[in-house]
Amino acid sequence: MSDTVQTRLALPPQYTASDAWQVVRSRAAELKPVSERLRWHPFSGFEFRLAHPLTPGGAPQRVFAIVDRLTGQATLTDPWPELGELSPEQERDCVADPGWNTTSFAESGRRAHRLVATAAMRRHRLAVPSTITEMRTVESLWKPNWLLEARLQGRRLQILVDAITGGYYVVGT
């Protein structure tokens, strides 16, 4: 039986605004910064215990996954740091739910479980099935991203930088 957290929790940013600019400037040094804003995107979080007879030492592993509530994309993650409650200031910068394509919490849980099961099968090459137990769920887990606005050769760009991993992509021109 898993422990479900109902509170709006947030992953702490690992990248500052300065770090985010450094990441994108490593690829395009001529970028001219215009603005930056830390935005919070809605996810659900899941912690599983994965037991497999072929695991060295036989100890179960902790596996973490998050599911983007807007796209439904499930992702395995490193163990979460201490989660904090979303502050009123942070809530003002939360991405609004468009209301037409949101992935439900139940569906998020199914997608996270399926991802963990698939990863376990691949790791153990279908030898023996793993036992996956849901340990903790966070229905409302907010992930930070930097939304950078820049100019490059006279063109306006909007770049989203993951404030946890430093990954980025252009979201608008």
PDB file of N, CA and C in Angstrom, residues 1 48 53 73 92 99 109 120 137 151 173:
ATOM      1  N   MET A   1       0.849  -1.176   0.000  1.00  0.00           N
ATOM      2  CA  MET A   1       0.000   0.000   0.000  1.00  0.00           C
ATOM      3  C   MET A   1       0.890   1.234   0.000  1.00  0.00           C
ATOM      4  N   PHE A  48       8.756   3.593  -6.222  1.00  0.00           N
ATOM      5  CA  PHE A  48       8.475   2.163  -6.222  1.00  0.00           C
ATOM      6  C   PHE A  48       9.601   1.406  -5.528  1.00  0.00           C
ATOM      7  N   PRO A  53      14.937 -11.370  -8.087  1.00  0.00           N
ATOM      8  CA  PRO A  53      15.803 -12.413  -7.540  1.00  0.00           C
ATOM      9  C   PRO A  53      17.252 -12.336  -8.041  1.00  0.00           C
ATOM     10  N   GLN A  73       3.820  12.153 -20.480  1.00  0.00           N
ATOM     11  CA  GLN A  73       5.145  11.547 -20.623  1.00  0.00           C
ATOM     12  C   GLN A  73       5.671  11.097 -19.257  1.00  0.00           C
ATOM     13  N   ARG A  92       2.185  31.494  -8.173  1.00  0.00           N
ATOM     14  CA  ARG A  92       1.880  32.500  -9.201  1.00  0.00           C
ATOM     15  C   ARG A  92       2.553  32.164 -10.530  1.00  0.00           C
ATOM     16  N   GLY A  99      -6.968  22.258 -19.381  1.00  0.00           N
ATOM     17  CA  GLY A  99      -8.279  21.663 -19.173  1.00  0.00           C
ATOM     18  C   GLY A  99      -8.740  20.682 -20.227  1.00  0.00           C
ATOM     19  N   GLY A 109      -0.307   7.119 -12.732  1.00  0.00           N
ATOM     20  CA  GLY A 109       0.198   5.973 -11.975  1.00  0.00           C
ATOM     21  C   GLY A 109       0.405   4.754 -12.856  1.00  0.00           C
ATOM     22  N   ALA A 120      12.676  -2.601 -15.901  1.00  0.00           N
ATOM     23  CA  ALA A 120      13.126  -3.782 -15.159  1.00  0.00           C
ATOM     24  C   ALA A 120      13.285  -4.981 -16.091  1.00  0.00           C
ATOM     25  N   THR A 137       3.324   8.079  -3.455  1.00  0.00           N
ATOM     26  CA  THR A 137       2.871   8.840  -4.614  1.00  0.00           C
ATOM     27  C   THR A 137       2.672  10.291  -4.195  1.00  0.00           C
ATOM     28  N   ARG A 151      17.659  37.030 -27.640  1.00  0.00           N
ATOM     29  CA  ARG A 151      17.748  37.453 -29.042  1.00  0.00           C
ATOM     30  C   ARG A 151      18.990  36.799 -29.630  1.00  0.00           C
ATOM     31  N   THR A 173       9.787  31.152 -31.232  1.00  0.00           N
ATOM     32  CA  THR A 173      10.645  32.108 -31.942  1.00  0.00           C
ATOM     33  C   THR A 173       9.824  33.328 -32.284  1.00  0.00           C
TER      34      THR A 173
END
